[in-house]
Structures are given as C-alpha cells and as structure tokens.
mmCIF file of C-alpha atoms and ligand atoms in Angstrom:
data_model
loop_
_atom_site.group_PDB
_atom_site.id
_atom_site.type_symbol
_atom_site.label_atom_id
_atom_site.label_comp_id
_atom_site.label_asym_id
_atom_site.label_seq_id
_atom_site.Cartn_x
_atom_site.Cartn_y
_atom_site.Cartn_z
ATOM 1 C CA MET E 1 81.148 90.042 121.184
ATOM 2 C CA VAL E 2 82.619 92.749 118.809
ATOM 3 C CA SER E 3 85.957 94.008 120.032
ATOM 4 C CA ARG E 4 87.408 97.373 119.769
ATOM 5 C CA PRO E 5 90.358 97.601 117.168
ATOM 6 C CA SER E 6 93.790 97.973 118.558
ATOM 7 C CA PHE E 7 96.220 100.193 116.719
ATOM 8 C CA ASP E 8 99.277 98.429 118.325
ATOM 9 C CA GLU E 9 98.103 94.979 117.045
ATOM 10 C CA ALA E 10 97.274 96.553 113.656
ATOM 11 C CA ARG E 11 100.824 97.810 113.590
ATOM 12 C CA ALA E 12 102.223 94.455 114.643
ATOM 13 C CA ARG E 13 100.211 92.599 112.006
ATOM 14 C CA ALA E 14 101.350 94.789 109.068
ATOM 15 C CA VAL E 15 103.295 92.888 106.473
ATOM 16 C CA ARG E 16 104.280 93.912 102.985
ATOM 17 C CA LEU E 17 101.531 93.862 100.661
ATOM 18 C CA SER E 18 103.459 91.684 98.343
ATOM 19 C CA GLU E 19 102.052 88.925 100.569
ATOM 20 C CA HIS E 20 98.458 90.017 100.016
ATOM 21 C CA THR E 21 98.330 90.750 96.275
ATOM 22 C CA SER E 22 98.344 88.675 93.259
ATOM 23 C CA LEU E 23 101.033 90.455 91.380
ATOM 24 C CA GLY E 24 103.329 89.900 94.504
ATOM 25 C CA VAL E 25 104.641 93.407 94.865
ATOM 26 C CA GLY E 26 103.921 96.163 97.408
ATOM 27 C CA GLY E 27 105.327 97.774 100.476
ATOM 28 C CA LYS E 28 104.014 97.633 104.135
ATOM 29 C CA PRO E 29 101.258 99.837 105.382
ATOM 30 C CA GLU E 30 101.674 101.366 108.869
ATOM 31 C CA LEU E 31 98.465 99.702 110.148
ATOM 32 C CA PHE E 32 96.609 96.374 108.950
ATOM 33 C CA PHE E 33 93.097 95.563 110.216
ATOM 34 C CA GLU E 34 91.402 92.329 109.413
ATOM 35 C CA PRO E 35 87.853 92.713 110.837
ATOM 36 C CA GLN E 36 85.633 89.383 110.764
ATOM 37 C CA SER E 37 82.339 91.091 110.474
ATOM 38 C CA LEU E 38 80.589 94.267 109.329
ATOM 39 C CA GLU E 39 80.319 95.432 113.057
ATOM 40 C CA GLU E 40 84.043 94.975 113.421
ATOM 41 C CA ALA E 41 84.800 96.686 110.200
ATOM 42 C CA ALA E 42 82.598 99.615 111.370
ATOM 43 C CA LEU E 43 84.597 100.150 114.262
ATOM 44 C CA VAL E 44 87.889 100.146 112.447
ATOM 45 C CA VAL E 45 86.376 102.898 110.048
ATOM 46 C CA ALA E 46 85.151 104.920 113.116
ATOM 47 C CA ALA E 47 88.713 104.564 114.950
ATOM 48 C CA CYS E 48 90.492 105.680 111.735
ATOM 49 C CA ARG E 49 88.293 108.620 111.135
ATOM 50 C CA ALA E 50 88.548 109.683 114.811
ATOM 51 C CA ALA E 51 92.380 109.409 114.608
ATOM 52 C CA GLY E 52 92.495 111.105 111.312
ATOM 53 C CA VAL E 53 94.301 108.037 109.662
ATOM 54 C CA PRO E 54 93.560 107.492 106.057
ATOM 55 C CA LEU E 55 92.171 104.193 105.411
ATOM 56 C CA ARG E 56 92.146 101.864 102.239
ATOM 57 C CA HIS E 57 90.203 98.794 101.650
ATOM 58 C CA LEU E 58 91.768 95.562 100.396
ATOM 59 C CA GLY E 59 89.704 92.684 98.880
ATOM 60 C CA GLY E 60 91.624 89.708 97.379
ATOM 61 C CA GLY E 61 94.326 92.117 96.178
ATOM 62 C CA TYR E 62 93.826 90.620 92.424
ATOM 63 C CA ASN E 63 93.391 94.024 90.789
ATOM 64 C CA LEU E 64 96.017 96.168 92.727
ATOM 65 C CA LEU E 65 99.220 97.643 92.066
ATOM 66 C CA VAL E 66 100.934 98.784 95.217
ATOM 67 C CA GLY E 67 104.143 100.905 95.529
ATOM 68 C CA ASP E 68 107.326 99.332 96.987
ATOM 69 C CA ALA E 69 107.670 102.168 99.498
ATOM 70 C CA PRO E 70 105.988 101.895 103.103
ATOM 71 C CA LEU E 71 102.449 102.830 102.685
ATOM 72 C CA ALA E 72 101.082 105.737 104.991
ATOM 73 C CA GLY E 73 97.982 105.134 107.001
ATOM 74 C CA ALA E 74 95.827 101.986 107.432
ATOM 75 C CA VAL E 75 94.671 99.010 105.326
ATOM 76 C CA LEU E 76 91.307 97.272 106.181
ATOM 77 C CA ALA E 77 91.510 93.685 104.632
ATOM 78 C CA THR E 78 88.248 91.960 103.983
ATOM 79 C CA HIS E 79 89.518 88.408 103.845
ATOM 80 C CA ALA E 80 88.390 87.434 107.299
ATOM 81 C CA MET E 81 84.814 88.336 106.619
ATOM 82 C CA LYS E 82 83.443 84.829 105.648
ATOM 83 C CA GLY E 83 80.036 83.503 105.136
ATOM 84 C CA LEU E 84 77.635 82.127 102.545
ATOM 85 C CA VAL E 85 73.897 81.863 103.208
ATOM 86 C CA VAL E 86 71.724 79.978 100.714
ATOM 87 C CA ASP E 87 67.940 80.703 100.654
ATOM 88 C CA ASP E 88 65.180 79.825 98.181
ATOM 89 C CA ASP E 89 65.478 82.747 95.987
ATOM 90 C CA ARG E 90 68.946 84.206 96.960
ATOM 91 C CA VAL E 91 72.490 83.603 98.128
ATOM 92 C CA GLU E 92 74.192 86.025 100.309
ATOM 93 C CA ALA E 93 77.966 86.070 100.397
ATOM 94 C CA ALA E 94 80.332 88.118 102.697
ATOM 95 C CA ALA E 95 82.905 90.279 101.286
ATOM 96 C CA GLY E 96 85.785 87.869 101.955
ATOM 97 C CA HIS E 97 84.169 84.874 100.322
ATOM 98 C CA PHE E 98 86.338 83.548 97.373
ATOM 99 C CA PHE E 99 84.409 84.508 94.214
ATOM 100 C CA PRO E 100 85.579 81.564 91.979
ATOM 101 C CA ASP E 101 83.965 79.285 94.657
ATOM 102 C CA LEU E 102 80.650 80.883 93.997
ATOM 103 C CA VAL E 103 81.202 80.756 90.181
ATOM 104 C CA ARG E 104 81.963 76.966 90.558
ATOM 105 C CA ARG E 105 78.699 76.511 92.488
ATOM 106 C CA SER E 106 76.613 78.891 90.274
ATOM 107 C CA VAL E 107 74.982 76.167 88.192
ATOM 108 C CA GLU E 108 73.969 74.038 91.185
ATOM 109 C CA LEU E 109 72.686 77.327 92.887
ATOM 110 C CA SER E 110 70.988 78.577 89.729
ATOM 111 C CA ILE E 111 72.625 82.045 89.839
ATOM 112 C CA PRO E 112 72.353 83.755 86.568
ATOM 113 C CA ALA E 113 75.446 85.379 84.828
ATOM 114 C CA LEU E 114 77.974 83.765 87.077
ATOM 115 C CA PRO E 115 78.536 80.752 84.958
ATOM 116 C CA GLY E 116 80.069 83.225 82.400
ATOM 117 C CA CYS E 117 82.594 84.327 85.159
ATOM 118 C CA PRO E 118 85.151 81.681 85.608
ATOM 119 C CA GLY E 119 88.949 82.575 85.794
ATOM 120 C CA ILE E 120 88.089 85.889 87.476
ATOM 121 C CA PRO E 121 89.913 85.566 90.706
ATOM 122 C CA GLY E 122 88.977 87.839 93.613
ATOM 123 C CA SER E 123 86.826 88.344 96.778
ATOM 124 C CA VAL E 124 83.174 88.974 96.427
ATOM 125 C CA GLY E 125 83.730 92.388 97.737
ATOM 126 C CA GLY E 126 86.376 93.164 95.304
ATOM 127 C CA VAL E 127 84.448 91.629 92.171
ATOM 128 C CA VAL E 128 81.405 93.663 93.117
ATOM 129 C CA PHE E 129 83.113 96.883 93.729
ATOM 130 C CA MET E 130 84.964 96.409 90.300
ATOM 131 C CA ASN E 131 81.985 95.049 88.450
ATOM 132 C CA ALA E 132 84.218 92.224 87.171
ATOM 133 C CA GLY E 133 83.470 90.386 84.139
ATOM 134 C CA GLY E 134 84.120 89.604 80.687
ATOM 135 C CA ARG E 135 82.629 88.622 77.341
ATOM 136 C CA PHE E 136 80.339 85.945 79.001
ATOM 137 C CA GLY E 137 78.777 88.359 81.629
ATOM 138 C CA SER E 138 79.465 90.630 84.467
ATOM 139 C CA VAL E 139 78.834 90.270 88.146
ATOM 140 C CA ALA E 140 76.364 93.104 88.268
ATOM 141 C CA ASP E 141 73.960 90.920 86.034
ATOM 142 C CA ALA E 142 73.407 88.618 89.048
ATOM 143 C CA LEU E 143 73.231 91.149 91.908
ATOM 144 C CA LEU E 144 70.049 91.935 94.017
ATOM 145 C CA GLU E 145 71.643 93.729 96.934
ATOM 146 C CA VAL E 146 74.900 95.080 98.258
ATOM 147 C CA THR E 147 75.814 95.756 101.804
ATOM 148 C CA GLY E 148 78.442 97.876 103.086
ATOM 149 C CA LEU E 149 79.713 100.797 104.939
ATOM 150 C CA ASP E 150 79.586 104.262 103.326
ATOM 151 C CA PRO E 151 82.296 106.756 103.506
ATOM 152 C CA GLU E 152 81.184 107.930 106.877
ATOM 153 C CA GLY E 153 81.260 104.453 108.187
ATOM 154 C CA GLU E 154 77.234 103.993 108.149
ATOM 155 C CA PRO E 155 76.195 100.698 107.258
ATOM 156 C CA PHE E 156 73.845 100.335 104.185
ATOM 157 C CA ARG E 157 72.062 97.535 102.284
ATOM 158 C CA ARG E 158 71.159 98.714 98.907
ATOM 159 C CA ALA E 159 68.999 97.205 96.386
ATOM 160 C CA VAL E 160 70.727 97.389 92.944
ATOM 161 C CA ARG E 161 70.266 96.739 89.064
ATOM 162 C CA PRO E 162 72.663 96.119 86.279
ATOM 163 C CA ARG E 163 72.386 99.715 84.983
ATOM 164 C CA ASP E 164 73.521 101.178 88.217
ATOM 165 C CA PHE E 165 77.063 99.687 87.324
ATOM 166 C CA GLY E 166 79.473 100.693 84.657
ATOM 167 C CA TYR E 167 82.484 99.262 82.796
ATOM 168 C CA ARG E 168 84.596 97.837 85.687
ATOM 169 C CA SER E 169 82.918 100.127 87.982
ATOM 170 C CA SER E 170 80.140 100.311 90.653
ATOM 171 C CA PRO E 171 78.207 102.979 92.522
ATOM 172 C CA PHE E 172 80.226 102.168 95.611
ATOM 173 C CA ALA E 173 83.337 104.405 95.143
ATOM 174 C CA GLY E 174 84.597 105.423 98.612
ATOM 175 C CA CYS E 175 82.365 102.569 100.356
ATOM 176 C CA LEU E 176 83.484 99.363 101.953
ATOM 177 C CA VAL E 177 81.595 96.489 100.331
ATOM 178 C CA THR E 178 81.036 93.819 103.112
ATOM 179 C CA GLY E 179 78.704 91.511 101.249
ATOM 180 C CA ALA E 180 76.422 90.928 98.333
ATOM 181 C CA VAL E 181 73.072 89.217 97.581
ATOM 182 C CA PHE E 182 73.012 87.078 94.416
ATOM 183 C CA ARG E 183 69.755 86.204 92.566
ATOM 184 C CA ARG E 184 68.628 82.537 92.108
ATOM 185 C CA ASP E 185 66.451 81.874 88.975
ATOM 186 C CA ARG E 186 64.934 78.448 89.091
ATOM 187 C CA GLY E 187 63.797 78.926 85.464
ATOM 188 C CA LEU E 188 67.489 78.434 84.101
ATOM 189 C CA ASP E 189 68.242 75.268 82.425
ATOM 190 C CA PRO E 190 71.312 73.628 84.246
ATOM 191 C CA LYS E 191 72.451 72.117 80.861
ATOM 192 C CA VAL E 192 72.719 75.486 79.234
ATOM 193 C CA GLU E 193 74.281 77.153 82.181
ATOM 194 C CA ARG E 194 76.928 74.094 82.574
ATOM 195 C CA ALA E 195 77.799 74.562 78.987
ATOM 196 C CA LEU E 196 78.323 78.288 79.286
ATOM 197 C CA LEU E 197 80.553 77.672 82.325
ATOM 198 C CA GLU E 198 82.737 75.126 80.458
ATOM 199 C CA GLU E 199 82.901 77.183 77.483
ATOM 200 C CA ALA E 200 83.921 80.215 79.232
ATOM 201 C CA GLN E 201 86.591 78.315 81.360
ATOM 202 C CA ALA E 202 88.078 76.696 78.329
ATOM 203 C CA TRP E 203 88.209 80.140 76.524
ATOM 204 C CA LYS E 204 89.842 81.803 79.553
ATOM 205 C CA ARG E 205 92.386 78.979 79.789
ATOM 206 C CA ARG E 206 93.301 79.291 76.127
ATOM 207 C CA THR E 207 93.533 82.994 76.022
ATOM 208 C CA GLN E 208 94.763 84.181 79.510
ATOM 209 C CA PRO E 209 97.919 83.359 81.730
ATOM 210 C CA LEU E 210 95.569 82.294 84.625
ATOM 211 C CA ALA E 211 98.282 80.536 86.532
ATOM 212 C CA ALA E 212 100.822 83.398 86.445
ATOM 213 C CA ARG E 213 101.127 86.205 89.125
ATOM 214 C CA SER E 214 99.359 89.026 87.695
ATOM 215 C CA ALA E 215 96.703 91.662 88.538
ATOM 216 C CA GLY E 216 94.504 90.737 85.473
ATOM 217 C CA CYS E 217 94.302 93.191 82.638
ATOM 218 C CA ILE E 218 96.532 96.101 83.513
ATOM 219 C CA PHE E 219 95.016 98.774 81.089
ATOM 220 C CA LYS E 220 91.510 99.691 80.135
ATOM 221 C CA ASN E 221 90.395 99.106 76.654
ATOM 222 C CA PRO E 222 90.559 102.494 75.073
ATOM 223 C CA ASP E 223 87.940 104.031 72.794
ATOM 224 C CA GLY E 224 89.313 104.301 69.224
ATOM 225 C CA PRO E 225 87.743 106.407 66.421
ATOM 226 C CA SER E 226 85.450 103.602 65.522
ATOM 227 C CA GLY E 227 84.604 102.124 69.028
ATOM 228 C CA PRO E 228 86.475 100.329 71.824
ATOM 229 C CA ARG E 229 89.849 98.658 71.170
ATOM 230 C CA SER E 230 91.452 95.733 72.792
ATOM 231 C CA ALA E 231 94.417 97.006 74.675
ATOM 232 C CA GLY E 232 95.846 93.474 74.587
ATOM 233 C CA ARG E 233 95.577 93.508 70.776
ATOM 234 C CA LEU E 234 97.098 97.013 70.548
ATOM 235 C CA ILE E 235 100.100 95.986 72.758
ATOM 236 C CA ASP E 236 100.489 92.763 70.841
ATOM 237 C CA GLU E 237 100.487 94.594 67.494
ATOM 238 C CA ALA E 238 103.194 97.050 68.859
ATOM 239 C CA GLY E 239 105.352 93.781 69.205
ATOM 240 C CA LEU E 240 105.709 93.996 72.941
ATOM 241 C CA LYS E 241 104.693 90.352 74.039
ATOM 242 C CA GLY E 242 107.468 88.936 76.226
ATOM 243 C CA LEU E 243 109.073 92.527 76.844
ATOM 244 C CA GLN E 244 110.671 92.351 80.369
ATOM 245 C CA VAL E 245 111.833 94.973 82.957
ATOM 246 C CA GLY E 246 113.386 93.392 85.979
ATOM 247 C CA GLY E 247 111.090 90.704 87.084
ATOM 248 C CA ALA E 248 108.030 92.226 85.373
ATOM 249 C CA GLN E 249 107.038 90.778 81.857
ATOM 250 C CA VAL E 250 104.193 91.524 79.134
ATOM 251 C CA SER E 251 102.573 88.009 78.902
ATOM 252 C CA ALA E 252 103.257 86.053 75.768
ATOM 253 C CA LEU E 253 99.698 84.740 75.954
ATOM 254 C CA HIS E 254 97.571 87.986 76.464
ATOM 255 C CA ALA E 255 99.555 91.303 76.156
ATOM 256 C CA ASN E 256 97.309 93.133 78.602
ATOM 257 C CA PHE E 257 98.590 91.034 81.333
ATOM 258 C CA ILE E 258 101.777 91.984 83.094
ATOM 259 C CA VAL E 259 103.025 89.103 85.072
ATOM 260 C CA ASN E 260 105.578 88.661 87.833
ATOM 261 C CA ALA E 261 108.136 86.353 86.164
ATOM 262 C CA GLY E 262 109.984 86.057 89.449
ATOM 263 C CA GLY E 263 111.286 88.749 91.952
ATOM 264 C CA ALA E 264 109.402 91.710 90.214
ATOM 265 C CA THR E 265 109.165 94.955 92.274
ATOM 266 C CA SER E 266 106.685 97.485 91.806
ATOM 267 C CA ALA E 267 109.100 99.807 90.195
ATOM 268 C CA ASP E 268 109.753 97.086 87.450
ATOM 269 C CA VAL E 269 105.980 96.921 86.991
ATOM 270 C CA GLU E 270 105.723 100.767 86.552
ATOM 271 C CA ALA E 271 108.771 100.926 84.234
ATOM 272 C CA LEU E 272 107.155 98.348 82.014
ATOM 273 C CA ILE E 273 103.749 100.074 82.123
ATOM 274 C CA ALA E 274 105.670 103.230 80.904
ATOM 275 C CA ARG E 275 107.324 101.392 78.158
ATOM 276 C CA VAL E 276 104.202 99.707 76.903
ATOM 277 C CA ARG E 277 102.227 103.109 77.162
ATOM 278 C CA GLU E 278 104.937 104.879 74.968
ATOM 279 C CA SER E 279 105.042 102.355 72.266
ATOM 280 C CA VAL E 280 101.406 102.040 71.934
ATOM 281 C CA LEU E 281 100.931 105.792 71.835
ATOM 282 C CA ALA E 282 103.723 105.874 69.056
ATOM 283 C CA ARG E 283 102.371 103.135 67.022
ATOM 284 C CA HIS E 284 98.495 103.568 67.443
ATOM 285 C CA GLY E 285 98.142 107.201 68.604
ATOM 286 C CA LEU E 286 96.114 105.967 71.743
ATOM 287 C CA LEU E 287 96.941 106.590 75.426
ATOM 288 C CA LEU E 288 96.419 103.661 77.466
ATOM 289 C CA GLU E 289 94.922 104.168 80.858
ATOM 290 C CA LEU E 290 95.419 102.028 83.990
ATOM 291 C CA GLU E 291 92.583 99.544 84.778
ATOM 292 C CA VAL E 292 94.130 98.147 87.935
ATOM 293 C CA CYS E 293 93.850 100.354 91.067
ATOM 294 C CA ARG E 294 97.216 101.879 92.112
ATOM 295 C CA TRP E 295 98.322 102.463 95.671
ATOM 296 C CA SER E 296 101.361 104.464 96.474
HETATM 297 N N1 EPU K 301 94.156 89.832 71.355
HETATM 298 C C1 EPU K 301 95.515 89.839 70.518
HETATM 299 N N2 EPU K 301 96.564 89.767 71.334
HETATM 300 C C2 EPU K 301 96.529 89.707 72.674
HETATM 301 C C3 EPU K 301 95.242 89.821 73.397
HETATM 302 C C4 EPU K 301 94.268 89.797 72.548
HETATM 303 O O1 EPU K 301 95.501 89.771 69.224
HETATM 304 O O2 EPU K 301 97.632 89.637 73.336
HETATM 305 C C5 EPU K 301 93.018 89.854 70.477
HETATM 306 C C6 EPU K 301 92.166 88.754 70.466
HETATM 307 O O3 EPU K 301 92.612 87.674 69.795
HETATM 308 C C7 EPU K 301 90.669 89.200 70.340
HETATM 309 C C8 EPU K 301 90.815 90.572 70.735
HETATM 310 O O4 EPU K 301 92.158 91.009 70.881
HETATM 311 O O5 EPU K 301 90.555 89.143 68.867
HETATM 312 C C9 EPU K 301 90.012 90.914 72.145
HETATM 313 O O6 EPU K 301 90.726 90.103 73.088
HETATM 314 P P1 EPU K 301 89.879 89.546 74.232
HETATM 315 O O7 EPU K 301 88.771 88.767 73.819
HETATM 316 O O8 EPU K 301 90.984 88.742 75.053
HETATM 317 O O9 EPU K 301 89.394 90.690 75.052
HETATM 318 P P2 EPU K 301 90.005 92.046 75.554
HETATM 319 O O10 EPU K 301 89.207 93.093 75.057
HETATM 320 O O11 EPU K 301 91.521 92.073 75.385
HETATM 321 C C10 EPU K 301 88.475 92.028 77.736
HETATM 322 C C11 EPU K 301 88.743 92.432 79.301
HETATM 323 C C12 EPU K 301 89.206 91.177 80.014
HETATM 324 C C13 EPU K 301 88.313 90.034 79.725
HETATM 325 C C14 EPU K 301 88.198 89.793 78.201
HETATM 326 C C15 EPU K 301 87.234 88.643 77.919
HETATM 327 C C16 EPU K 301 89.400 94.623 79.551
HETATM 328 C C17 EPU K 301 90.445 95.739 79.883
HETATM 329 N N3 EPU K 301 89.670 93.353 79.404
HETATM 330 O O12 EPU K 301 89.876 91.843 77.134
HETATM 331 O O13 EPU K 301 89.290 91.393 81.312
HETATM 332 O O14 EPU K 301 88.673 88.771 80.471
HETATM 333 O O15 EPU K 301 87.707 90.998 77.563
HETATM 334 O O16 EPU K 301 85.944 89.187 78.135
HETATM 335 O O17 EPU K 301 88.148 95.037 79.711
HETATM 336 C C18 EPU K 301 90.222 92.007 83.360
HETATM 337 O O18 EPU K 301 89.363 92.609 83.557
HETATM 338 O O19 EPU K 301 91.293 91.796 84.117
HETATM 339 C C19 EPU K 301 90.372 91.349 82.061
HETATM 340 C C20 EPU K 301 91.364 90.445 81.796
#
C-alpha cells in the first residue's frame, strides 16, 4: 500500500543535513521525505510540484556541500529505497543500496568494472547520477539500465551505454535515479577481477583519506594547455596540504580532499575553497571548478 506523503510529517522529520552528509556540514531543510519505493517517491514529486515546493534529491550525501543556513524547500532522500535482485545475466539494485556492498560482491556476481571501484562511498543512485569512478573504471561501464522519475515525475526505465555518460556526469540531470541494472559477464576471470579489486583497494587506501569525513574530491581536474591536470597535484604544488580554516582542512594525504577535522561548518569549507582557488590561480594560472554539488 503506497501512502500519500504528509507535509506535516516531512516537516517534523527534517534534521540538519550535517547528519546526512559525509562532510558533516549543512543546515536543516523545511521538509524531509524518505520514500521507500519508486511509487512513494513519485507521490512526493507530484505533491511538491502541486504545492510549488522546490525539491532536491539526496543520495548518500557523499558528494555534497550544503550551506549552514536553513534550506528552503524539500529534500527527498533515497536511503530507504532498498533492494537487490540477482538474475542470471543482471543485478538490479535500488537507489538506496550501499554501493560499496555491490563493489565488494562484484567478483562473485561477475559484474564488470565494479572491481575497479572500491573506496567510492555512496548510494547506487548517487554513483549512477554522478558516474563515479576513477583510474580503474567507472560505474557507467557496468550499467545496462537505469530507472527513475523524470523532472515531471514520470517513471522511466532507460537502456544505457557507457558513451551516454560523461566525466562525473550522467544523462539524468533533473531526474531522480531510483535504481540501476548492472551487467553480469560470466566470461570474466574471477582471479583477474579479484586481483584488480585488491590492487585498486590498496592504491586507494595509500593515496586517499578514506576514513576521514570528506566529500571526496572537491574540485574537478582542470584542463591545462597540454591536457587535464590533477587538481590534487596542483593544490599540493601550491603548498596547501594541511591548510586549515576553522574545522576544515586540506588533506595531508591527497590535496583535492577537504576533510572535516572536527566541528567544521559549511562556512569554514567555503572559506578554505576560496583560499585554495586563489592560491592555485596565482601559482598555476588555472581556475579550479567545484566537483561536489553545492546546495545553499
Ligand atoms: N598528486 C599529488 N599530490 C596530491 C594528490 C595527487 O602530487 O595531493 C599526484 C599523484 O601522485 C599523481 C597525480 O597527482 O601522480 C594524480 O593523482 P591521482 O591519481 O590521485 O588522481 P587525481 O586526478 O588527483 C582523480 C579523481 C579521483 C579518483 C582518482 C583516481 C577527479 C577530480 N579526481 O584524482 O576521484 O579517485 O583520479 O582515479 O577526477 C572523486 O571523484 O571524489 C575522486 C577522488
């Protein structure tokens, strides 16, 4: 039985988004919805549209920088949309499924590309929406279909290919991703895939502050005159590792991570972002753009 969303309940449920984001900063939205299914989510989208309330979608909150002030409008969180269905040639996961769990099981399930994605926190919905990935592979390489609601709240199920996705982007801007279907490839050699998973895991642990509170890489890698440059290296070369504003700090391990070293506010993070951008511009003549989504 799909229940109609109650605005009073959603108002009472609203807590500061610092509790729902990996960076641990962010104010309270007016309304907070936690639908358990695509059908419930569709009712939330319809109710907000009818009432003229702006609605934002929250996955695992791992790639998000939310302002400290109260947030106008509603937030729809996908964390209660759970489910994993394994078939012969495909695995369908709901948006709220924890992506690292799928990566951990990717060798036994013969899902390609995902053994190259350890150390990427997030919900399935979030990583599909962002086409998360790294040097060992991207989520898009493993996808067959994506389900969701379009900006009008209409449900869709769309077949996808890797070329539909870009660098940290998907064709689902404005949509709510509610689930994804991953390919199983029985031709994969589990020994090779296991070795890739272990190599990628070890490399991530060595090079990124996985245990710290962060939003992953904060800036996009900019294009330099001779191709893309690593924002982390540029920030490092500007001597900014360890730079701190309030509770926000440039990671000493990978300079493109800003970590919450304790008690950081969004204003601290923003001030640190501004300092880093200024220094990198002065030192390298390159303007860094944010990679994380910003809500304010
Ligand atoms: N480097 C430094 N200092 C640093 C960080 C990096 O000198 O503080 C050097 C490294 O030693 C290496 C080069 O810069 O020689 C590139 O570094 P890395 O391999 O870490 O790659 P990246 O370009 O900095 C990108 C993604 C990461 C992803 C890694 C690995 C972006 C913005 N970043 O980083 O993604 O994990 O490649 O594939 O695309 C994320 O999306 O949240 C993220 C962290």
